[in-house]
CSV table of C-alpha atoms in Angstrom, one decimal:
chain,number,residue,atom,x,y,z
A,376,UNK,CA,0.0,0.0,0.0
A,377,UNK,CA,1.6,3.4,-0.9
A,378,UNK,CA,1.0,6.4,1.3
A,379,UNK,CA,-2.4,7.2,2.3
A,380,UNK,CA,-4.6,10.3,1.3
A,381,UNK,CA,-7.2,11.7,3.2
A,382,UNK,CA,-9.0,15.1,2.5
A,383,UNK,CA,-11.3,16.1,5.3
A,384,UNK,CA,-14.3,18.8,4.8
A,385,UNK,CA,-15.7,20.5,7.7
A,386,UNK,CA,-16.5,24.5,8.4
A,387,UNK,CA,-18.4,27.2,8.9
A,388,UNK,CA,-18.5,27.1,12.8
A,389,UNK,CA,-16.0,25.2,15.3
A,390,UNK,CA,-18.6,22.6,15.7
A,391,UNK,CA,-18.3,21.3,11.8
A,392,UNK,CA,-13.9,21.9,12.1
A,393,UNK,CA,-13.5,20.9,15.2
A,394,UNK,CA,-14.5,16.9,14.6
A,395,UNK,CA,-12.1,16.7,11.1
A,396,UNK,CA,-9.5,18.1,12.7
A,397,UNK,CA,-9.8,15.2,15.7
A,398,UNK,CA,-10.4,12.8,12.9
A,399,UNK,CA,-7.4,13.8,10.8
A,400,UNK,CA,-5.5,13.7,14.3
A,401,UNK,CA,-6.4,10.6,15.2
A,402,UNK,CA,-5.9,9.0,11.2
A,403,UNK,CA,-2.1,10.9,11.7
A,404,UNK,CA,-1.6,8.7,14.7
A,405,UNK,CA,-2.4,5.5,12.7
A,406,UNK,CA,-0.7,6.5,9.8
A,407,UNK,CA,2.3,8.9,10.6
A,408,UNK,CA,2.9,9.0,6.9
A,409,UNK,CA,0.0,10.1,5.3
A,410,UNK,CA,-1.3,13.3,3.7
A,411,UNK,CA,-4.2,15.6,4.2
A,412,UNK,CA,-5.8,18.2,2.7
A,413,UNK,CA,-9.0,19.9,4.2
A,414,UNK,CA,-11.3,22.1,1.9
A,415,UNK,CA,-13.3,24.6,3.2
A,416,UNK,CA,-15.2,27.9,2.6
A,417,UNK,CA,-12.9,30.8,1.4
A,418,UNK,CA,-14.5,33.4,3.7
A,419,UNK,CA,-15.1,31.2,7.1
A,420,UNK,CA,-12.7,30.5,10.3
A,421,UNK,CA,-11.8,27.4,8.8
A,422,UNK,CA,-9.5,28.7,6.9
A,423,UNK,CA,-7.5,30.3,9.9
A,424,UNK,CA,-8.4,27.2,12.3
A,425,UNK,CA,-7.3,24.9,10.0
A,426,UNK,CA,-3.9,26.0,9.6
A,427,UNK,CA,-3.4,26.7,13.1
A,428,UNK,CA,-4.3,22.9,14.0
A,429,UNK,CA,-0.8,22.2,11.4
A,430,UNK,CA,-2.6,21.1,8.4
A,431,UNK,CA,-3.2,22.6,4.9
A,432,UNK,CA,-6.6,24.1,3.8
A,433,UNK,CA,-8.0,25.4,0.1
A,434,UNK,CA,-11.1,27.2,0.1
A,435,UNK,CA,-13.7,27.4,-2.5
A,436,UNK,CA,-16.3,30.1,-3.3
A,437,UNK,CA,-19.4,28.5,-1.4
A,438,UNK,CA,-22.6,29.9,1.1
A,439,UNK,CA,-25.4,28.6,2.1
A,440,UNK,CA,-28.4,29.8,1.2
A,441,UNK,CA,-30.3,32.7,2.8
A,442,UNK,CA,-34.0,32.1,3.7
A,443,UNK,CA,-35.1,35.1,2.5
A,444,UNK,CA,-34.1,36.7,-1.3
A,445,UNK,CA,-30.5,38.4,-1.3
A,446,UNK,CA,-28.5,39.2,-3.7
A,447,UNK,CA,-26.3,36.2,-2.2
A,448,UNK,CA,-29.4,33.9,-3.0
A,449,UNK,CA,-29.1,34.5,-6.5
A,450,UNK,CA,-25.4,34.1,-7.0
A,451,UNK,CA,-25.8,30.8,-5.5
A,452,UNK,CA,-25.9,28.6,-8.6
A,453,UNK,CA,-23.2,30.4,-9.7
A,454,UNK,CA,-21.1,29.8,-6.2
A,455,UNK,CA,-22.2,25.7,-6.4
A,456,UNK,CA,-20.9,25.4,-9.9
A,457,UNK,CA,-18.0,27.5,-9.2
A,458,UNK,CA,-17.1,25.2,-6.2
A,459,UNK,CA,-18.0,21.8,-7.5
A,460,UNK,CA,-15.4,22.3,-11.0
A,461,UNK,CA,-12.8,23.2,-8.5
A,462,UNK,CA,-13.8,20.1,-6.0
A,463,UNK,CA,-13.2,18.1,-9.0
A,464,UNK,CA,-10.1,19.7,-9.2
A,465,UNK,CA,-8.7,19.1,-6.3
A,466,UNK,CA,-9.7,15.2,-6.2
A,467,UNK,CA,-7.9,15.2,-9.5
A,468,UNK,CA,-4.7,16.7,-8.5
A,469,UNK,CA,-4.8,15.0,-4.7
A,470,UNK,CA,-6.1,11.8,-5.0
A,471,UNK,CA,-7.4,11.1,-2.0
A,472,UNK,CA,-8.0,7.8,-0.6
A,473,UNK,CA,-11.2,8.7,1.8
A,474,UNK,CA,-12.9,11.5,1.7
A,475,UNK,CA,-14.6,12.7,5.1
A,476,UNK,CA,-17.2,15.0,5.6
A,477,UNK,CA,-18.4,16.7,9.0
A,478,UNK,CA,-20.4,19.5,8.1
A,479,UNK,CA,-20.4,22.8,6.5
A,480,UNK,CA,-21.2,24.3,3.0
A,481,UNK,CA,-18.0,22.9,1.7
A,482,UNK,CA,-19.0,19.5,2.6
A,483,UNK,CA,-21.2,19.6,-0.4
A,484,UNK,CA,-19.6,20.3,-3.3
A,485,UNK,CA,-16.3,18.1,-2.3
A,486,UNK,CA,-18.3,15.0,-1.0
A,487,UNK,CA,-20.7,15.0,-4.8
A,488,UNK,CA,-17.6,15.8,-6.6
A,489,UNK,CA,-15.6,12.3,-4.6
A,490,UNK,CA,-19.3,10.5,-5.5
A,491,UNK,CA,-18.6,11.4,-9.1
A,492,UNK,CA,-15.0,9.7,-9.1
A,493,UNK,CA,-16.3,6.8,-7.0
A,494,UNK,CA,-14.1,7.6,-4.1
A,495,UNK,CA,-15.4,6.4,-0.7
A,496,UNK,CA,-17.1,9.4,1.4
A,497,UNK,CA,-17.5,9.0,5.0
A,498,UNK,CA,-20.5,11.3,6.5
A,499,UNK,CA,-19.9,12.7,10.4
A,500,UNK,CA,-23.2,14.1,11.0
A,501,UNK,CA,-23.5,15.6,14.4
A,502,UNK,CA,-26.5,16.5,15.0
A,503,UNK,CA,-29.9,14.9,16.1
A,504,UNK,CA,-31.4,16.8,13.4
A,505,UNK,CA,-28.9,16.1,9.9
A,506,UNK,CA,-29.4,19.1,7.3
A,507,UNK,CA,-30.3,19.0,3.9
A,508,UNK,CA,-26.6,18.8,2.5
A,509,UNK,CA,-26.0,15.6,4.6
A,510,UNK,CA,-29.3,14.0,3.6
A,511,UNK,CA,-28.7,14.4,0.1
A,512,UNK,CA,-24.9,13.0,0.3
A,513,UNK,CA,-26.0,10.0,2.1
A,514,UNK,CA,-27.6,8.5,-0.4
A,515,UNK,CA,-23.5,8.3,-2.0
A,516,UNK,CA,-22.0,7.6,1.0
A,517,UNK,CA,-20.4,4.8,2.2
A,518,UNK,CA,-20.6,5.2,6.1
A,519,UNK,CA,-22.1,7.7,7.9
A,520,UNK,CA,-21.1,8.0,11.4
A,521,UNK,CA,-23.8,9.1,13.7
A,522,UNK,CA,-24.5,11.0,17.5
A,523,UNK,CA,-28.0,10.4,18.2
A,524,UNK,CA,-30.1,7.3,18.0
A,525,UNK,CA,-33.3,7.3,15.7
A,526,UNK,CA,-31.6,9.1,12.6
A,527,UNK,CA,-33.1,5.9,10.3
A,528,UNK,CA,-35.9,8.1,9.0
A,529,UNK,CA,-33.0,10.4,7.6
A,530,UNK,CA,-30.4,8.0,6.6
A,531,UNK,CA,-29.9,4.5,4.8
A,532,UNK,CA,-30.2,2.4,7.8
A,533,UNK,CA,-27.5,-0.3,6.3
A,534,UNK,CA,-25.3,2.9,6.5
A,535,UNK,CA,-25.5,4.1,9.8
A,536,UNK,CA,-22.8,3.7,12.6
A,537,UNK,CA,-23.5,4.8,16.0
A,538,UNK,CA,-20.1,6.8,17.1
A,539,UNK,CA,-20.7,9.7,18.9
A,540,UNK,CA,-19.5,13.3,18.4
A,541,UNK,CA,-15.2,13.4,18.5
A,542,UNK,CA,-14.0,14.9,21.2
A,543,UNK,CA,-10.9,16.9,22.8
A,544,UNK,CA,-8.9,14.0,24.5
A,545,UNK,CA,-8.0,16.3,27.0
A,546,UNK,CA,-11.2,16.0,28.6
A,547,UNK,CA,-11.0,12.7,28.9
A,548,UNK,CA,-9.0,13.0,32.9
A,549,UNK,CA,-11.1,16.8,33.2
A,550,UNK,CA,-11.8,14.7,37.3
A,551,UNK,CA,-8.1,15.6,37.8
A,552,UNK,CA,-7.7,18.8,36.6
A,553,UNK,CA,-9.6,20.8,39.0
A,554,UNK,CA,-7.2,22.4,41.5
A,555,UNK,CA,-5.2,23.1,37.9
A,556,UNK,CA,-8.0,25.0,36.7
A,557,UNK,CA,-9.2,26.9,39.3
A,558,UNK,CA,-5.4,28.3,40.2
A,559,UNK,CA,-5.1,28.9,36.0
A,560,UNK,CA,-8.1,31.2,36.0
A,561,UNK,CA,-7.6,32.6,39.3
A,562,UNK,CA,-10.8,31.5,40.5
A,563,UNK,CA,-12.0,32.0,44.3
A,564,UNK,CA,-11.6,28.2,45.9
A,565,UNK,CA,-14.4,29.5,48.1
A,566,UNK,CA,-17.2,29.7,45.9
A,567,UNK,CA,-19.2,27.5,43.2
A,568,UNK,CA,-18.2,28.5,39.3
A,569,UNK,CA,-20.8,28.7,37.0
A,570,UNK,CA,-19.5,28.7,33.4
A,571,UNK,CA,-21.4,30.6,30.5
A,572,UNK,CA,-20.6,28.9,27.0
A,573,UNK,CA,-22.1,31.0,24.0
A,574,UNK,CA,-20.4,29.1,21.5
A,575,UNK,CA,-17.3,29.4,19.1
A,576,UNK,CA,-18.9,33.5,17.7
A,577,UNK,CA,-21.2,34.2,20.8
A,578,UNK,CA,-24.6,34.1,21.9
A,579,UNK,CA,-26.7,37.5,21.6
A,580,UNK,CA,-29.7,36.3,23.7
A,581,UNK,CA,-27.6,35.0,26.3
A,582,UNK,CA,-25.4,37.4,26.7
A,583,UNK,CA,-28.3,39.7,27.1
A,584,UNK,CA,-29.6,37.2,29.6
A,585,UNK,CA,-26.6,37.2,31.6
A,586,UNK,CA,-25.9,41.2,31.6
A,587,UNK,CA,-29.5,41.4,33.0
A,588,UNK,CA,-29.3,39.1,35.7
A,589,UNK,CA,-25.4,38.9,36.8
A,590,UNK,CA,-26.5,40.9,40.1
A,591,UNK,CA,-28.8,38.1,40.7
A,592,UNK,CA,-26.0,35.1,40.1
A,593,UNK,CA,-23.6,37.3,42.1
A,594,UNK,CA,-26.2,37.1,45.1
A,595,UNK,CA,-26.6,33.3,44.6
A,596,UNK,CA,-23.1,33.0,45.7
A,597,UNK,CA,-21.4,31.7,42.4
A,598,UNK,CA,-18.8,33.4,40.6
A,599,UNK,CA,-19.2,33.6,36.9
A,600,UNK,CA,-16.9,32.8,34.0
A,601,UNK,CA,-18.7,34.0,31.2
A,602,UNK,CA,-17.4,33.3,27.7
A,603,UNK,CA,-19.4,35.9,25.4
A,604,UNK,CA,-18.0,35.6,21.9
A,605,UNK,CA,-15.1,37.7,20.3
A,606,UNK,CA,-18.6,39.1,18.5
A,607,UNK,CA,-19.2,40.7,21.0
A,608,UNK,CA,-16.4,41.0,23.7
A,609,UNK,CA,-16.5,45.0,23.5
A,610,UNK,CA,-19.7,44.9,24.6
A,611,UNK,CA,-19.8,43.3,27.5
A,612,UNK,CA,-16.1,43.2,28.6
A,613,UNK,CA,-16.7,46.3,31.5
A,614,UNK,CA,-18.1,43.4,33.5
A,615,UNK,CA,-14.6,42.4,34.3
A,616,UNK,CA,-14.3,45.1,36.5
A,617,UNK,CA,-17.2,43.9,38.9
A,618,UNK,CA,-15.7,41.3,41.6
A,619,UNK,CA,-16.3,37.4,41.2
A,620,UNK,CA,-16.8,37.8,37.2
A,621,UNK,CA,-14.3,37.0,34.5
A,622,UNK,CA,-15.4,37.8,31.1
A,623,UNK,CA,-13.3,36.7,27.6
A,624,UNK,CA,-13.8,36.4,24.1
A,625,UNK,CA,-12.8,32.6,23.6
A,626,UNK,CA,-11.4,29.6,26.6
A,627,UNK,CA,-8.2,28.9,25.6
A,628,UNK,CA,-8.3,25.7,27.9
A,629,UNK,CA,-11.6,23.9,27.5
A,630,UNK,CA,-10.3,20.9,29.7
A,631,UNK,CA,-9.6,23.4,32.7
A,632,UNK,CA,-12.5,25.8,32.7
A,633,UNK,CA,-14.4,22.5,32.8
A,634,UNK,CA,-12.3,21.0,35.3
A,635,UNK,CA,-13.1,24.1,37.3
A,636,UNK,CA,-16.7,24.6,36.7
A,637,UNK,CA,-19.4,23.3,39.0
A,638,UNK,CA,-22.3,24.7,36.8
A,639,UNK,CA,-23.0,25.3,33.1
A,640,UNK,CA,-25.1,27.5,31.0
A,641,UNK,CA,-24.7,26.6,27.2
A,642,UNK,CA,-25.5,26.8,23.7
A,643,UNK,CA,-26.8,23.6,22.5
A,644,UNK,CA,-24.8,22.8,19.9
A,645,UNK,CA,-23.6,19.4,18.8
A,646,UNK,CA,-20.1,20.1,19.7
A,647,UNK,CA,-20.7,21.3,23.5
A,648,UNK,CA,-22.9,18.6,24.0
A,649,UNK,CA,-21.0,15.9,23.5
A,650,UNK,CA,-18.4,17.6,25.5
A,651,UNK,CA,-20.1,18.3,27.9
A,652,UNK,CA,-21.5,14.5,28.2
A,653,UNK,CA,-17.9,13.8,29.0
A,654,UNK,CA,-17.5,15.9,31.7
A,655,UNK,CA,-20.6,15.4,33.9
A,656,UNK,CA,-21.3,18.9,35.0
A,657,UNK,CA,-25.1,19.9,35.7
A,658,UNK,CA,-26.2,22.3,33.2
A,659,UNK,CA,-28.3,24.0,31.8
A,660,UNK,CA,-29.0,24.3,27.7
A,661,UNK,CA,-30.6,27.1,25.9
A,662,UNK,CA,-30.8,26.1,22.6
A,663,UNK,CA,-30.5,28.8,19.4
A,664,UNK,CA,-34.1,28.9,17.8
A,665,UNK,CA,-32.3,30.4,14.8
A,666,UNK,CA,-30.5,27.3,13.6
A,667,UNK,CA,-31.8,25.1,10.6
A,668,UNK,CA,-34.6,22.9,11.7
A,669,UNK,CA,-33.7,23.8,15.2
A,670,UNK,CA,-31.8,20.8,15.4
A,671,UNK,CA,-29.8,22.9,18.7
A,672,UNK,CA,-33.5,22.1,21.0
A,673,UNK,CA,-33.1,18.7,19.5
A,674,UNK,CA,-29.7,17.8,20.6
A,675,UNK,CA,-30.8,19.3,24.0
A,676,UNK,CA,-33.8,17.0,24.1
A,677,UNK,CA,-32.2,14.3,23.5
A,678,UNK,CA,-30.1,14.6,26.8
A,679,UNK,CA,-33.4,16.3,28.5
A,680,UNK,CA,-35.0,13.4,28.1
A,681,UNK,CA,-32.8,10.6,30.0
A,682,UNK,CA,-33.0,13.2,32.9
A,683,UNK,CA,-29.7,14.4,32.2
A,684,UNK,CA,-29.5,18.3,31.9
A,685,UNK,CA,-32.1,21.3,32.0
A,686,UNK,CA,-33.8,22.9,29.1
A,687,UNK,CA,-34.5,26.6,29.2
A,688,UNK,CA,-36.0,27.8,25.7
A,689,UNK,CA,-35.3,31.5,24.7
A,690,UNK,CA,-38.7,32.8,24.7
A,691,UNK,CA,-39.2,31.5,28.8
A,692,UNK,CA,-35.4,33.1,30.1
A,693,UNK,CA,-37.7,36.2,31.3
A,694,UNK,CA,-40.1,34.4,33.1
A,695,UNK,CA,-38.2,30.9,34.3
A,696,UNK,CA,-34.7,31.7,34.5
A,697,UNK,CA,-34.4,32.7,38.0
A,698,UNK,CA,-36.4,30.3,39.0
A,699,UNK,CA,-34.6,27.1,37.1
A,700,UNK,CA,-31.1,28.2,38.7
A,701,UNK,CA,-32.2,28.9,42.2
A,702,UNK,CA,-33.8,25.7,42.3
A,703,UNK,CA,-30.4,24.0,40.4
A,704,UNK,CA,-27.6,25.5,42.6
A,705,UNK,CA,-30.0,24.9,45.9
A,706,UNK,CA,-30.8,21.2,44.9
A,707,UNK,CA,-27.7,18.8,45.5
A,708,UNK,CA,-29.6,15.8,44.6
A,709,UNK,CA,-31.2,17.5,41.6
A,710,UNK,CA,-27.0,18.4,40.8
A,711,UNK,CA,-25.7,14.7,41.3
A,712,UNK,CA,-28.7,12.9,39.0
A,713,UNK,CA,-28.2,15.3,36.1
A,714,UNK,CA,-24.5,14.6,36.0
A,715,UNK,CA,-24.7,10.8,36.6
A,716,UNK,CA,-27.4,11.1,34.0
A,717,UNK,CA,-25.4,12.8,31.4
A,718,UNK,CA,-22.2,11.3,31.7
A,719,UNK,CA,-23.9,7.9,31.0
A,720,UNK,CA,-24.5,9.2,27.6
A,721,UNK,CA,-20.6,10.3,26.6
A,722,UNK,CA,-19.0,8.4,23.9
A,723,UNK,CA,-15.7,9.0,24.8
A,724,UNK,CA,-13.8,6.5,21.8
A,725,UNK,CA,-16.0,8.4,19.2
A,726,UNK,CA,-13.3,9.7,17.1
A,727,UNK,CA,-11.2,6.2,17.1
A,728,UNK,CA,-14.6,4.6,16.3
A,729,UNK,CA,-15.0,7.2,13.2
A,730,UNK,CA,-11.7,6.6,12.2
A,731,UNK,CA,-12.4,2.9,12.3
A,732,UNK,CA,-15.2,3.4,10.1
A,733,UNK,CA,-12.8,4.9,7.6
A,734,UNK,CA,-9.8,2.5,7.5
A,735,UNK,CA,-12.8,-0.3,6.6
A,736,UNK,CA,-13.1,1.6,3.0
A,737,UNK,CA,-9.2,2.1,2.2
A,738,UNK,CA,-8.5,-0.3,-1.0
């Protein structure tokens, strides 16, 4: 066998890059001498993240479309034909043994262009709710490597392979980390940490939420660590100066801040959930309403329903919020069955299962 190829689509948000670059990390470590190539959007953070993670990246000319008419609605065909003759491209030129798809506009274009050469595609969908690009490459694909149970109705069931989300490895020991985490962020040993996650760009409503009712979290006795989003880090980042709150931009160690925290307030997206299935802290989702199919209240469902974390939707923060966290941070029993119940439902060998998956379909 000569050396392998592997190119890896995934972008648009750190949930869709983060998995392919733990996939091509993890294919690396099984075979030191192979090479990759990611392909992403031209215009999103993949094509800083990418690079930064030590691999190389091309970008084609590629957006999703708008749900209302724009001017960007109407150079779509133009953007799909532009980006599937340069997928096609690429193949050509690279080769590629595997391609692997997580996610993303980019995912699109590459995956139907590998279809057309008859190169296996592998499908990481991470969500409980798969969009339309991922439905309509399945059909093509060879595996597609799953997070939630019950995605049948959306995919060929011979196809299906029940992995789980990848995840950092360095969450995999966060139990020891704490005393690390705590002295690294200069956190109080004396109080409880609640940890805000907003996501890779931010959260506007929560943000908003948490503004309005830090007095009220500060009187509950926590201290906050409130990640808001380099969106919108000017905004909000004169909170630092109130006592017992630390505000940033981005965490630059997930596996501390979680080590560290004893409650969570997140996004529900597919990424943080499956972290935060690892690490077993009670928390508390509120889902974006304004992602496709609102898949983000369906991940959070899915972990609502075994008992194992809180759902708050957006339109009831005014009315329940106070309410839901007072009874949380006064309720230890409430604490310990929604983090026995949630780590039950980690998948911590997801990304060597994935990879697994992909070393099946190398000829």
């Amino acid at each position: 066998m000569g050396k392998l190829k592997f190119i890896l689509s995934g972008g648009g948000t750190g949930g869709h890059i983060y998995p392919a670059v733990a996939i091509a990390n993890e294919l690396k470590l099984r075979f030191p001498d192979a090479e990759f190539l990611f392909v992403g959007a031209q215009d999103k953070m993949e094509m800083q993240k990418v690079p930064q993670s030590g691999y190389k990246i091309e970008g084609l000319w590629i957006a999703g479309l708008q749900r209302k008419l724009t001017v960007q609605n109407m150079m779509f065909p133009f953007k799909l034909m532009s980006s599937l003759w340069k997928s096609r491209k690429i193949i050509r030129k690279f080769k590629p043994d595997v391609v692997i798809g997580t996610g993303g506009f980019a995912s699109g274009p590459l995956l139907q262009a590998a279809n057309s050469f008859n190169i296996p595609t592998v499908i990481q969908e991470q969500n409980s709710y798969p969009g339309i690009t991922n439905k309509l490459l399945s059909k093509k694909a060879n595996a597609i490597c799953v997070a939630y149970e019950n995605l049948e109705r959306f995919f060929p069931k011979e196809k299906i392979v029940f992995t789980g989300n990848p995840v950092r490895q360095d969450l995999l020991d966060v139990e020891t980390k704490r005393q690390e985490g705590i002295a690294y962020f200069k956190l109080d040993t004396n109080k409880k940490t609640l940890l805000i996650l907003g996501g890779s760009l931010g959260a506007r409503r929560v943000n908003q939420l948490i503004a309005k009712e830090l007095d009220f979290l500060l009187a509950s006795g926590v201290q906050v660590f409130w990640q808001c989003g380099k969106l919108y880090f000017d905004e909000y980042q004169h909170f630092n100066e109130k006592e017992n709150v630390q505000v940033v931009a981005f965490i630059d160690r997930m596996d501390l801040i979680y080590a560290a925290a004893d409650f969570v307030i997140s996004r529900a997206g597919a990424s943080s959930v499956s972290e935060l299935c690892l690490v077993g802290k009670p928390t508390i989702f509120i889902p974006s309403p304004n992602v496709a199919e609102d898949h983000q209240t369906k991940n959070a469902k899915a972990i609502v329903d075994k008992n194992g974390a809180i759902l708050l939707k957006e339109s009831d923060l005014d009315a329940r919020f106070e309410e839901t966290f007072s009874d949380l941070i006064s309720n230890e029993d409430l604490q310990v069955t929604l983090s026995d119940n949630i780590k039950k439902l980690a998948k911590p060998n997801a990304t060597k299962d994935i990879v697994a998956e992909i070393i099946k379909l190398i000829k």
